[in-house]
Short mmCIF file of C-alpha atoms in Angstrom, two decimals:
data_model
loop_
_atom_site.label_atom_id
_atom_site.label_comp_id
_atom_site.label_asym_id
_atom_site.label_seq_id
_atom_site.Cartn_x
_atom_site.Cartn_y
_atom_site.Cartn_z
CA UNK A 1 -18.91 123.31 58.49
CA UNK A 2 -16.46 126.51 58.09
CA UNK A 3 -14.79 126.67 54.47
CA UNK A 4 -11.16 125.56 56.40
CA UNK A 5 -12.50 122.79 57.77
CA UNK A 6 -13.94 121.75 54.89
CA UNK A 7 -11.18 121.77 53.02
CA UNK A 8 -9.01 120.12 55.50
CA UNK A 9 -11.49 117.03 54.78
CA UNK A 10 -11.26 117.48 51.03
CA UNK A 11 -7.39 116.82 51.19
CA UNK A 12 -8.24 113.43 53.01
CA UNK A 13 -11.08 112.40 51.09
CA UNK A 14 -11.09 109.15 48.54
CA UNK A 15 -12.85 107.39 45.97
CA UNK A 16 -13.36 104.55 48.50
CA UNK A 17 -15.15 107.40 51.26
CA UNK A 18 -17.54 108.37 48.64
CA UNK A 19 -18.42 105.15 48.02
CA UNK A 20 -19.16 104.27 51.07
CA UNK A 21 -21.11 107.39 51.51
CA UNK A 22 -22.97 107.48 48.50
CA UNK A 23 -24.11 103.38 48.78
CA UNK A 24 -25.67 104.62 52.81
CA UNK A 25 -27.57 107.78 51.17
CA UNK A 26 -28.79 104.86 48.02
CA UNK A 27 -29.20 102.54 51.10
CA UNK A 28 -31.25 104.70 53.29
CA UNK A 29 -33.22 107.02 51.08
CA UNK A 30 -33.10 105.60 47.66
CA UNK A 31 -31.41 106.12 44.42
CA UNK A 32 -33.30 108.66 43.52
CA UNK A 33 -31.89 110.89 46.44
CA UNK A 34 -28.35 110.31 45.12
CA UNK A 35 -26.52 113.29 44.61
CA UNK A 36 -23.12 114.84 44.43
CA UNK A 37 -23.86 117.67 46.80
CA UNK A 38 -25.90 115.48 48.93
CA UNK A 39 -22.92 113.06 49.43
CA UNK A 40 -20.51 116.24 50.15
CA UNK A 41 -22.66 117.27 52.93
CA UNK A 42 -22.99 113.91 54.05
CA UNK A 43 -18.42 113.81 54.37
CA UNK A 44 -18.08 117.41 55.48
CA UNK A 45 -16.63 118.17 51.81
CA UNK A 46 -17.58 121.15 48.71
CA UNK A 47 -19.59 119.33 46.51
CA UNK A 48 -16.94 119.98 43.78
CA UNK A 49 -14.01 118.17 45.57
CA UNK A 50 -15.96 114.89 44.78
CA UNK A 51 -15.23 115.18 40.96
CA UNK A 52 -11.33 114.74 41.68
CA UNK A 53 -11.88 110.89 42.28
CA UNK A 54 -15.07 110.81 40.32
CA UNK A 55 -16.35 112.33 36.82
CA UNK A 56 -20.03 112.51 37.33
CA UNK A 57 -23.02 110.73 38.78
CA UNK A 58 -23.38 107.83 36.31
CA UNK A 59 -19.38 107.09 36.83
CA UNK A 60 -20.27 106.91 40.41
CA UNK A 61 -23.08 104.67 40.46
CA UNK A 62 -20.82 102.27 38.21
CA UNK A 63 -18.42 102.26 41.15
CA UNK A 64 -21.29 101.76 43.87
CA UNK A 65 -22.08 98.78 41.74
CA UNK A 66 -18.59 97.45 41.89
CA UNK A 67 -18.41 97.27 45.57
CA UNK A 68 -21.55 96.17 46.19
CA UNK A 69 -19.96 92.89 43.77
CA UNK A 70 -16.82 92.98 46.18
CA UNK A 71 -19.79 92.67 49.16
CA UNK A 72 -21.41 89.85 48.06
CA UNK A 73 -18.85 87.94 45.90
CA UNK A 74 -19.25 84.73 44.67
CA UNK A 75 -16.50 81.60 45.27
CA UNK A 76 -14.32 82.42 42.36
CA UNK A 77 -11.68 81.14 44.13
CA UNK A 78 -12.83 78.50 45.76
CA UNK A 79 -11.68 75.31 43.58
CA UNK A 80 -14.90 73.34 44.62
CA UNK A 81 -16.00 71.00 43.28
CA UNK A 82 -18.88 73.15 42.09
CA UNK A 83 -21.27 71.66 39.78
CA UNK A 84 -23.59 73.65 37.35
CA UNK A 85 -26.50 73.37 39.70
CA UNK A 86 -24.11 73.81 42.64
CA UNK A 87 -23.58 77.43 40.89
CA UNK A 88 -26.89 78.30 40.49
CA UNK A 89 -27.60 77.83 44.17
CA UNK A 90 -24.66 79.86 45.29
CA UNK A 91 -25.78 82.69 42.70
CA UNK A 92 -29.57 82.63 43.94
CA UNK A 93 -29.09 83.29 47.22
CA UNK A 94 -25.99 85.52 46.92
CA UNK A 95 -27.82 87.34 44.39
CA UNK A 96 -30.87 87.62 46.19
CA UNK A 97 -29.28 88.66 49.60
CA UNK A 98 -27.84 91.84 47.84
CA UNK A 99 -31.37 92.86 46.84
CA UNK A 100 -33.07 92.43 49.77
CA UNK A 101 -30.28 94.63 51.49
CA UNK A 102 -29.83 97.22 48.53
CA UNK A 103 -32.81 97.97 46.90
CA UNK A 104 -31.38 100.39 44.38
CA UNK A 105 -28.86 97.90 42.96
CA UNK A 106 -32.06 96.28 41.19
CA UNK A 107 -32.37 99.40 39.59
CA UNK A 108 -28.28 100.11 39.07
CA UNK A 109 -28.19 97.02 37.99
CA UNK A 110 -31.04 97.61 35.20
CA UNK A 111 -28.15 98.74 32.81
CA UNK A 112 -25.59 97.34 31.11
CA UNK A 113 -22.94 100.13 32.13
CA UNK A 114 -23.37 99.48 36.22
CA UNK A 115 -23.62 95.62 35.93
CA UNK A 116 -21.18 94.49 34.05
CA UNK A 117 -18.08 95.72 35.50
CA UNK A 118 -14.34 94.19 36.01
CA UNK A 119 -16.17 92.42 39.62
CA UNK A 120 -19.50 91.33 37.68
CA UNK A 121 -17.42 89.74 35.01
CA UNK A 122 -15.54 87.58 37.12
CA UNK A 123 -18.78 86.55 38.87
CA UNK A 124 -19.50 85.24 35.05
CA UNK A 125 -16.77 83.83 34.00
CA UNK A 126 -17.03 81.32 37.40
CA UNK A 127 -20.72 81.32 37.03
CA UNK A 128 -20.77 80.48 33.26
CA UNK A 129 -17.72 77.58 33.25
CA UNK A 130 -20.00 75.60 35.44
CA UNK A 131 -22.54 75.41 32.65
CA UNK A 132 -20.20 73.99 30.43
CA UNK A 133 -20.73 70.78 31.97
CA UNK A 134 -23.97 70.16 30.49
CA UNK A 135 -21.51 69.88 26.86
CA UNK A 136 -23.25 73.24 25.68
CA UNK A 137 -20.36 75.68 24.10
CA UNK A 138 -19.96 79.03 26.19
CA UNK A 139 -22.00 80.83 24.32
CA UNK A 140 -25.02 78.69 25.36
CA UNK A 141 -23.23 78.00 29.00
CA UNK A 142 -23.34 82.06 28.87
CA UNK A 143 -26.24 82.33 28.06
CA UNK A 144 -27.87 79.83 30.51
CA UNK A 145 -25.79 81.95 33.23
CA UNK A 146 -26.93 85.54 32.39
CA UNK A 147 -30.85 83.74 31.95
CA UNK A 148 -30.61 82.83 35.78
CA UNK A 149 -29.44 86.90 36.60
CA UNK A 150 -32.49 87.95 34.21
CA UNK A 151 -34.91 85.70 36.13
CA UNK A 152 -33.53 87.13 39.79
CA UNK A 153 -33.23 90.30 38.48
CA UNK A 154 -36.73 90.51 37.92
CA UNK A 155 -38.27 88.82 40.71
CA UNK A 156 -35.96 91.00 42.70
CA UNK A 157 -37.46 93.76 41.30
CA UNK A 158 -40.96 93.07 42.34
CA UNK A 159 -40.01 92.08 45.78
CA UNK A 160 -38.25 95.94 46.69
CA UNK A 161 -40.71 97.51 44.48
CA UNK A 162 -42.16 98.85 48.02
CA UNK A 163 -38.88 99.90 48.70
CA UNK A 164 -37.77 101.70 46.00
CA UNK A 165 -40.72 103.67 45.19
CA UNK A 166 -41.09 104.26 49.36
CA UNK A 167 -41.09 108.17 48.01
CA UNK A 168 -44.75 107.57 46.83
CA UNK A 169 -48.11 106.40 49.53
CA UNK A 170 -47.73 102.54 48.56
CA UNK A 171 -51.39 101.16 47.60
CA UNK A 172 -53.24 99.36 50.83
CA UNK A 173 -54.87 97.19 48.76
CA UNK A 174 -54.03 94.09 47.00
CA UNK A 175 -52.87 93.52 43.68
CA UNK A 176 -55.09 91.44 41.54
CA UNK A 177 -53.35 88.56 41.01
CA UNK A 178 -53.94 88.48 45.19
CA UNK A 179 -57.73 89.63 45.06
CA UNK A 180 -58.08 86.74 43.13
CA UNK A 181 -55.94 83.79 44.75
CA UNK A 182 -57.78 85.30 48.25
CA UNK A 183 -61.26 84.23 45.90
CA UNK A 184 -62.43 87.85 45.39
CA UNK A 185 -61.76 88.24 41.60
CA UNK A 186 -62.44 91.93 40.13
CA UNK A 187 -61.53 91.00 36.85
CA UNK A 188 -63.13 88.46 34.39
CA UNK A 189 -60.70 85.28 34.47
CA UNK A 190 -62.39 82.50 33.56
CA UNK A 191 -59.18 79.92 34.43
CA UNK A 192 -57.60 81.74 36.99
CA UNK A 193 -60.31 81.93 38.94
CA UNK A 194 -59.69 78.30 40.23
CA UNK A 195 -56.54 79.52 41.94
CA UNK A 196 -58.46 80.58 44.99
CA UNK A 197 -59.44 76.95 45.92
CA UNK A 198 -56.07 75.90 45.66
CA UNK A 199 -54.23 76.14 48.59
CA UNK A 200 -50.71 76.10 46.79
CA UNK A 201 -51.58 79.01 44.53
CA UNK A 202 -50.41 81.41 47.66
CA UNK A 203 -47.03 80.72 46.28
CA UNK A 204 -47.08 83.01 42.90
CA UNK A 205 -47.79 85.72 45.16
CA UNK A 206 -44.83 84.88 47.32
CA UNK A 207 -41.74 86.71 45.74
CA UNK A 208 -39.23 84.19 47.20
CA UNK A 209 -41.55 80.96 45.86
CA UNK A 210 -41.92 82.37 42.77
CA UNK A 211 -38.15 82.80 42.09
CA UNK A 212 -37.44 79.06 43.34
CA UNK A 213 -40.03 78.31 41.17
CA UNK A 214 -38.35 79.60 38.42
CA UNK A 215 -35.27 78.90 39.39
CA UNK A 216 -36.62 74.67 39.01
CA UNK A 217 -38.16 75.37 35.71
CA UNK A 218 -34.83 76.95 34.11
CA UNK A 219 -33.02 73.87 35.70
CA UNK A 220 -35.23 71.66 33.94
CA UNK A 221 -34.59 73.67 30.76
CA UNK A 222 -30.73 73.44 30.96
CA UNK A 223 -30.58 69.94 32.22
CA UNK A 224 -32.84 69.00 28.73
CA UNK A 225 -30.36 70.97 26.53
CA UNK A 226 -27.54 68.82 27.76
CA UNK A 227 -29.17 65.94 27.41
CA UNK A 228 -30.59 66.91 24.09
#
């Protein structure tokens, strides 16, 4: 694109454009190909025009975050009635929706400064007040909330681990835990090794089984504490 031209689309750019530009390049090619100059080419724009709307790369990916929250919010406003377990079901699926379709967010999301911003907060607040139900104070009904993230968080991040490290020849080969649920251990594991004649054992190698599976057991925790 000729310098004019390019400046012509550096007086119409916004924060909002470069958003939008930078979550496709995360989207399609990973985080890891995020860049300032690589979103400029992407808009038509000098690379330096960006840093009117944004300071730097980290500042961006905490605004990437935030409107990936705006995409997939959850029913703060919706009075309800919305029960703690209600909750958790809305912030499963929600939750896991986003990181099936954004990969990188697992990774975003990894700190503190890109996933807890003014959109994550509010998701938290709604999220946490259902908790409160169970008569725990809010630090507990907080806690209870950000244990659920943790837990989808993490099976997230084994579910897109294909996806995010795409960059690399994934193995063609299963992982152990497989070998040995499929009854060909390589490793010596005395009790596991029973898995293989159990049909049902498939499940901990099913990403979306194992986070229901969770999901029951940290149910079963909170609904004890409020009981207790």
């Amino acid at each position: 694109m000729a310098s004019a031209d390019k400046g012509a689309a550096s007086l119409k750019l916004t924060l909002e454009a470069i958003v939008d530009a930078a979550i496709a390049v995360a989207d399609r090619d990973g985080i890891g190909a995020l860049s300032m100059r690589r979103i400029a080419d992407d808009l038509g724009v000098g690379a330096m025009s960006l840093y009117r709307h944004v300071d730097d790369k980290d500042a961006l990916l905490q605004e990437m975050s935030e409107e990936i929250g705006r995409r997939f919010p959850y029913p703060v406003a919706d009075p309800g009635p919305w029960g703690w377990r209600d909750r958790v079901r809305v912030v499963v699926d929600i939750d896991w929706e986003l990181y099936r379709r954004h990969p990188w967010v697992v990774l975003a999301y990894s700190s503190p400064r890109h996933s807890f911003g003014d959109e994550s907060l509010r998701c938290l607040d709604w999220f946490a007040a259902g908790f409160l139900d169970l008569g725990v104070d809010l630090v507990e009904a907080t806690g209870m909330a950000l244990t659920v993230w943790s837990h989808v968080h993490g099976v997230a991040l084994v579910a897109v681990s294909d996806d995010l490290l795409r960059a690399e020849k994934p193995s063609e080969g299963p992982d152990g835990l497989a070998d040995l649920i499929a009854g060909q251990p390589k490793a010596l594991a005395p009790h596991l090794s029973s898995l293989g004649a159990n049909p049902v054992s498939a499940r901990l190698v099913d990403p979306r089984a194992r986070l229901e599976d969770g999901i029951a057991y940290l149910c079963a925790g909170f609904a004890a504490r409020g009981e207790g």
